[in-house]
Short mmCIF file of C-alpha atoms in Angstrom, two decimals:
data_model
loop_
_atom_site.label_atom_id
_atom_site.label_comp_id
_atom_site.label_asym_id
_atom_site.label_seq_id
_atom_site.Cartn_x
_atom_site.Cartn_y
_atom_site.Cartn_z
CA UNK A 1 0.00 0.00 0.00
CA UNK A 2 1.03 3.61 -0.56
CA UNK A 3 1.20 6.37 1.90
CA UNK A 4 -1.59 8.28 -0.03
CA UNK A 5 -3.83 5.54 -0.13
CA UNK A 6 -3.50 4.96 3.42
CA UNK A 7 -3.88 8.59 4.70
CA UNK A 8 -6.96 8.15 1.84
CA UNK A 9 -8.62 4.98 3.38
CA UNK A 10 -7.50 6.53 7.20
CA UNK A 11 -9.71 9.95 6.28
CA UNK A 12 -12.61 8.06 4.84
CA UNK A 13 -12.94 5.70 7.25
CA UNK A 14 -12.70 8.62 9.84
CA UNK A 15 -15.56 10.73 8.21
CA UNK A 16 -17.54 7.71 8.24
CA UNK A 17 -17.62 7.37 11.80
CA UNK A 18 -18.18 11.04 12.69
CA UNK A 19 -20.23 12.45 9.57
CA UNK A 20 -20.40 15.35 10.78
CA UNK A 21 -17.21 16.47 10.22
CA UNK A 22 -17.09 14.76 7.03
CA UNK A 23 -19.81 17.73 6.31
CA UNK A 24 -18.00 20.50 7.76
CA UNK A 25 -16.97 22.98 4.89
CA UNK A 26 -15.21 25.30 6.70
CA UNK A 27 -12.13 25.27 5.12
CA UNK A 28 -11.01 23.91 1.37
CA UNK A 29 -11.73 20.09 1.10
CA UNK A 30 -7.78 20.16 -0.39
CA UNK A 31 -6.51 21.19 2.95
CA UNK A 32 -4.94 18.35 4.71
CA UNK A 33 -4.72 17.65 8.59
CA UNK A 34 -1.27 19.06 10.49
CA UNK A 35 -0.76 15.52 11.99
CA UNK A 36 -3.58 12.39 12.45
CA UNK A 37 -4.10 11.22 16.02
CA UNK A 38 -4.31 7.07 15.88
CA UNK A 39 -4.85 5.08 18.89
CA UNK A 40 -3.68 1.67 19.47
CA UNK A 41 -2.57 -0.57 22.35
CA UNK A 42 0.32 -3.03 22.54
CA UNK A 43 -0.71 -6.37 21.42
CA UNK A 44 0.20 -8.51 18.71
CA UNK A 45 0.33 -6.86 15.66
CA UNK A 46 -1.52 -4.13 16.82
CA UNK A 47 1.18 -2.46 18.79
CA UNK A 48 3.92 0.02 17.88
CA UNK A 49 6.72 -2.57 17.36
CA UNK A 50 4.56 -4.72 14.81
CA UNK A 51 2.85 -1.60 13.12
CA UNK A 52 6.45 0.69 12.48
CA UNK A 53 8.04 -1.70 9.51
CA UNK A 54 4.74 -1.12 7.37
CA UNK A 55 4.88 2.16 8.17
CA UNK A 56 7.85 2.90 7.50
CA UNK A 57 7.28 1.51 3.93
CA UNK A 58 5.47 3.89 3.32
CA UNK A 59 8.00 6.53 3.68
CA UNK A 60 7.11 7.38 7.84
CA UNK A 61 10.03 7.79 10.23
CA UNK A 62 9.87 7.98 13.56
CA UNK A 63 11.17 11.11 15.14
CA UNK A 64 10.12 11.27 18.81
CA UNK A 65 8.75 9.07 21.86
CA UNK A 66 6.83 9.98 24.58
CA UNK A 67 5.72 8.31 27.84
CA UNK A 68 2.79 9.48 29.93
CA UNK A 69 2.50 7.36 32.63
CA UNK A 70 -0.46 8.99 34.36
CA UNK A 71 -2.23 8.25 31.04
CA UNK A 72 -0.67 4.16 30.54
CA UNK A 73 0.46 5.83 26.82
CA UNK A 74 3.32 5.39 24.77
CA UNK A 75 3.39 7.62 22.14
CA UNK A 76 5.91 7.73 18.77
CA UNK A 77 5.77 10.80 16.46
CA UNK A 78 5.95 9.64 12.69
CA UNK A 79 7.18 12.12 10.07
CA UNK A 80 6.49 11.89 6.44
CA UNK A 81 8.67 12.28 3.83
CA UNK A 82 6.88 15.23 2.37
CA UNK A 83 4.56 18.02 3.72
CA UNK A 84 1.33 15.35 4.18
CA UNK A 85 0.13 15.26 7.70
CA UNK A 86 2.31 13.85 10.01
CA UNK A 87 0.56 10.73 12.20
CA UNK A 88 0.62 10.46 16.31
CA UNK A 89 0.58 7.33 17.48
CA UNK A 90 -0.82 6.20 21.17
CA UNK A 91 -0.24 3.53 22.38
CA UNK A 92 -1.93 2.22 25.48
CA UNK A 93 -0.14 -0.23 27.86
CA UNK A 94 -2.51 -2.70 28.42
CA UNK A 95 -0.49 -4.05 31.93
CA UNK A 96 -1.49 -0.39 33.30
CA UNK A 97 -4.57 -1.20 33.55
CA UNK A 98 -5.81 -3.31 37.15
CA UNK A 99 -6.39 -6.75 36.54
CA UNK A 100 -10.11 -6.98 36.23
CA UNK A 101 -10.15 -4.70 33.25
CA UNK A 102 -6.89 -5.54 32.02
CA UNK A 103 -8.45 -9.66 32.13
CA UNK A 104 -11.57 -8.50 30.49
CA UNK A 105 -9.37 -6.16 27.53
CA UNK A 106 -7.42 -8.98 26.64
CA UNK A 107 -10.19 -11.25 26.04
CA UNK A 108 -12.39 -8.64 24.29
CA UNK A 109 -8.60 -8.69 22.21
CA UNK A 110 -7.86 -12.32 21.67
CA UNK A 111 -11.11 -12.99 19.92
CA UNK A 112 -10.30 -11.38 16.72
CA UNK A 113 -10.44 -13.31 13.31
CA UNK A 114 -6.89 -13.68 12.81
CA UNK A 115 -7.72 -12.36 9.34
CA UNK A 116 -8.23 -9.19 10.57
CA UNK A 117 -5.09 -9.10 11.96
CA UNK A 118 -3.04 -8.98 8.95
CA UNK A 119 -2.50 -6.30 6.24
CA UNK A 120 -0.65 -2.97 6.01
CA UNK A 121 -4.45 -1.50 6.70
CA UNK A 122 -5.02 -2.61 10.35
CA UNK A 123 -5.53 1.16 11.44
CA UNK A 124 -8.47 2.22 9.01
CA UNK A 125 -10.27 -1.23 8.51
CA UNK A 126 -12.26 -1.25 11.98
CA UNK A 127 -12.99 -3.08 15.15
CA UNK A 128 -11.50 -6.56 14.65
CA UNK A 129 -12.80 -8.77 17.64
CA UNK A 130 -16.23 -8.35 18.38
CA UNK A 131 -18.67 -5.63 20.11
CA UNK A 132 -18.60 -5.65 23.71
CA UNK A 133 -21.35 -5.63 25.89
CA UNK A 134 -22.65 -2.36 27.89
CA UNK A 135 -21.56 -3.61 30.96
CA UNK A 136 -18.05 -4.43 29.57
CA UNK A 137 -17.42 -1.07 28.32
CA UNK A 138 -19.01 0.45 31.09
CA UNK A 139 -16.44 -1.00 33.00
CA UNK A 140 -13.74 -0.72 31.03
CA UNK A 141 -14.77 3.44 31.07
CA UNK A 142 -14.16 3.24 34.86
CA UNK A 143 -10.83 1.74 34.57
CA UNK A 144 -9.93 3.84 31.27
CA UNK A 145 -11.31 6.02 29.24
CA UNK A 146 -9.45 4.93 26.16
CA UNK A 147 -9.34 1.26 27.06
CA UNK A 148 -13.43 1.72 26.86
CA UNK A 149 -13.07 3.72 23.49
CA UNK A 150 -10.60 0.94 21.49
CA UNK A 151 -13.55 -2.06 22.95
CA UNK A 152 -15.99 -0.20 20.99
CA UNK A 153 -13.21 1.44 17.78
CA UNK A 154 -10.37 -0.73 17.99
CA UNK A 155 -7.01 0.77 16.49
CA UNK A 156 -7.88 3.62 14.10
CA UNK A 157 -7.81 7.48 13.74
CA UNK A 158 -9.14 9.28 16.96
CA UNK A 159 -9.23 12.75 15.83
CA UNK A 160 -7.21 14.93 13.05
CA UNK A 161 -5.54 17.92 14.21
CA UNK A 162 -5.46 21.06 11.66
CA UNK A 163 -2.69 24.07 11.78
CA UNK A 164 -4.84 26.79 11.67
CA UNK A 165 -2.06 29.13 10.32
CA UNK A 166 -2.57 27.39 7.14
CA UNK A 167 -6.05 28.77 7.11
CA UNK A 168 -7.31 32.38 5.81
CA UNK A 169 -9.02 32.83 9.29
CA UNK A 170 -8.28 32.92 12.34
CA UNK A 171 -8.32 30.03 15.48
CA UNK A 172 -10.88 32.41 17.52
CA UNK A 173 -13.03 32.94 14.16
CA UNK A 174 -12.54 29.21 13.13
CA UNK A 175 -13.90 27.62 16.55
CA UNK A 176 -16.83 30.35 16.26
CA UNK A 177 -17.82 28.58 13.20
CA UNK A 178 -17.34 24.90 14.59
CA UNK A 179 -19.55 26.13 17.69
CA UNK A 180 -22.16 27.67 15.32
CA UNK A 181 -21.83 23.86 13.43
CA UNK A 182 -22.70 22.66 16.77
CA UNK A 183 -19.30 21.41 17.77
CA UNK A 184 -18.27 23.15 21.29
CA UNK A 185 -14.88 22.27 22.26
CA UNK A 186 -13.93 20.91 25.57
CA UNK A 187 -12.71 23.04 28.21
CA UNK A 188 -9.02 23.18 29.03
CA UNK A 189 -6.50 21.77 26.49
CA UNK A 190 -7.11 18.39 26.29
CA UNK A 191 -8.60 16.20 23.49
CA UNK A 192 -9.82 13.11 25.35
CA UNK A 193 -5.76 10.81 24.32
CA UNK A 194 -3.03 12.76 25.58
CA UNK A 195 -1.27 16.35 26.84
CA UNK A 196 -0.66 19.09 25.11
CA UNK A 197 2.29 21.31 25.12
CA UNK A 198 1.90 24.71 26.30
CA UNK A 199 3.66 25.91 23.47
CA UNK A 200 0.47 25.75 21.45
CA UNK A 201 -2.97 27.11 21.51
CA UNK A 202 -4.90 24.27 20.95
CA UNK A 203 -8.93 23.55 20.96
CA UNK A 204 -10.48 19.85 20.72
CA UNK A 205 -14.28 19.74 19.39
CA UNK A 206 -15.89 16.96 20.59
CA UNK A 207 -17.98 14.93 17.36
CA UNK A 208 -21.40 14.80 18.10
CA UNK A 209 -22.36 11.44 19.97
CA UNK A 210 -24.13 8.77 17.69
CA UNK A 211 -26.00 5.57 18.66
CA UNK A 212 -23.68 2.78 19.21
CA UNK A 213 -25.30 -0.74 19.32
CA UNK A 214 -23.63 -3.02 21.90
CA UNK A 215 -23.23 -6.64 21.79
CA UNK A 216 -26.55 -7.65 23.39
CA UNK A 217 -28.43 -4.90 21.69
CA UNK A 218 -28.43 -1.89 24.02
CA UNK A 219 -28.32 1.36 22.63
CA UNK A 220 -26.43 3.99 23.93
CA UNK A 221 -25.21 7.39 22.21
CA UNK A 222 -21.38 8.06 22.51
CA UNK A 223 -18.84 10.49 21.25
CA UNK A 224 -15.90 9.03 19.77
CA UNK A 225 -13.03 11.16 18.71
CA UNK A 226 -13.41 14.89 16.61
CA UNK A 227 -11.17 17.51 15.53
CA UNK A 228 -8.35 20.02 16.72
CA UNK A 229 -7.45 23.13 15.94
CA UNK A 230 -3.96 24.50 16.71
CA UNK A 231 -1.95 27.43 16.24
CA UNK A 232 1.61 28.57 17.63
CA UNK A 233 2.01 30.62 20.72
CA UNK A 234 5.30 32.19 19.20
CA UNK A 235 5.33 32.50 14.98
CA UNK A 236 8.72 29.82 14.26
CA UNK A 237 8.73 28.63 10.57
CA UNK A 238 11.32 26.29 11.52
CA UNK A 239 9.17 23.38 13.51
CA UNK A 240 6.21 21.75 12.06
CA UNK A 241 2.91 22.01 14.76
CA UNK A 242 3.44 18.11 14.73
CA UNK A 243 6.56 18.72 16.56
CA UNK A 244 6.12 20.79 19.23
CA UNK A 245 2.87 19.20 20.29
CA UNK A 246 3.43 16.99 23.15
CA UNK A 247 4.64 18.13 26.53
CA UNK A 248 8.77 17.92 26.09
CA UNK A 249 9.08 16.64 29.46
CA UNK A 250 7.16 13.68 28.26
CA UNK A 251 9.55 12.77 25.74
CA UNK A 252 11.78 9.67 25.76
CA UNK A 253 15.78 9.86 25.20
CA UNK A 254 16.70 7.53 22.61
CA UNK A 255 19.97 5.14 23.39
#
C-alpha cells in the first residue's frame, strides 16, 4: 500500500464514523490535517513494534517518543517524507490497567479473526474482535477512558488535528464557526488521548455522539473522537505544529 492511499482509506474511514465532520466545509476540502491522532494498544500486531516496519514503507520515520504514565500511553511521532500530515501514534499499555479490566481487555482482544489481523491497513479497517457488551465497556470506562473507546473502535484514527495558520481565518473565528456547526470544544487543552504542550494554543471539538449498538443490543449514544485546531504561541517557521505538540518533558531519550 502507498502512503496516499493509506492517509486516503485513514480519512474516509474517519468521516464515516463522525459524519459530521465529514460535512463541515469550513475550510477547502484540499486542505490536509497538520498531523492524524491514531490510537492503538500493545498487542500482537496491533502495537507500535509490529505496526512501524509497514509504516515505514510507506516513507514514515519515527522522530520522537513519549511516555505518559499517568495516562498508561506510549506515544511515537511519525514524520512523512513530504509536507502530508504527520501521524501520532498512542499507544496504550494494556499491563497499566488493574487486573479486572486488564483480564476482560485482553479477552475482548484475543477474539479477533486472525484475518483481521493482517494487512498494512489494520488502522483504518475497523474493530476486529467483536462488540462488547454495555456492561463491559461500562467498566472498562471506569478503569480507562481509552481502554473503553478501542472495545468499541479498535485501532484507528481518533481525531485529526489542523494548523490553523494554514487557514485564511483565524483560530478564535474558526472555533466560532465549529460552535455555530454545533461542535463546542472541551474546556481546558485536552482532546480526550493525551497532553498538550503549552507551546500551542490548541482547541479539541468533541464529534457529536451517535447511537452505538452493543453486543446484546443496548443502545447507547457516545462520542468518539473529533477535531483540533492548533496554532503557535510564538510565529517559528522552523518546527512543524506536529513537533512541538506533546509536553517535552514527556519525551523519551533515545539510546
Amino acid at each position: 500500500m502507498q502512503r496516499e492511499e493509506f492517509v486516503q482509506q485513514l480519512w474516509l474511514d474517519y468521516i464515516h464514523t463522525h459524519p459530521d465532520i465529514g460535512s463541515l466545509r469550513l475550510w477547502p476540502l484540499s486542505t490536509t490535517a497538520e498531523y492524524l491522532t491514531l490510537v492503538t494498544l500493545n498487542y500482537g500486531p496491533f502495537s507500535i513494534t509490529a505496526l512501524s516496519a509497514p509504516l515505514a514503507r510507506m516513507g514514515y520515520r519515527s522522530v520522537g517518543h513519549y511516555a505518559m504514565a499517568d495516562k498508561g500511553l506510549l506515544i511515537h511521532l511519525m514524520a512523512p517524507n513530504d509536507d502530508s500530515s504527520w501521524l501520532v501514534l498512542a499507544e496504550l499499555q494494556m499491563g497499566t490497567l488493574s487486573k479486572i479490566p486488564r483480564e476482560a481487555l485482553t479477552s475482548l482482544v484475543h477474539q479477533s479473526h486472525p484475518a483481521d489481523c493482517k494487512g498494512q491497513n489494520l488502522l483504518c479497517r475497523g474493530r476486529p474482535w467483536p462488540m462488547p457488551t454495555w456492561a463491559l465497556y461500562q467498566q472498562l470506562q471506569n478503569a480507562h477512558p481509552l481502554a473503553a473507546w478501542l472495545s468499541v473502535m479498535g485501532p484507528r484514527l481518533h481525531h485529526a488535528g489542523f494548523d490553523c495558520e494554514r487557514f485564511s481565518d483565524s483560530i478564535d473565528a474558526i472555533s466560532q464557526q465549529l460552535e455555530s456547526a454545533g461542535m463546542p470544544p472541551l474546556s481546558g487543552p485536552q482532546n480526550g488521548v493525551f497532553s498538550v504542550s503549552s507551546l500551542l494554543e490548541h482547541r479539541f471539538y468533541p464529534s457529536t455522539p451517535r447511537k452505538v449498538v452493543f453486543s446484546e443490543g443496548d443502545e447507547h449514544r457516545l462520542c468518539l473522537g473529533g477535531l483540533a485546531l492548533t496554532q503557535k504561541q510564538l510565529s517559528d517557521d522552523h518546527e512543524r505544529i506536529a513537533e512541538i505538540l506533546l509536553p517535552f518533558h514527556t519525551r523519551c531519550e533515545m539510546a
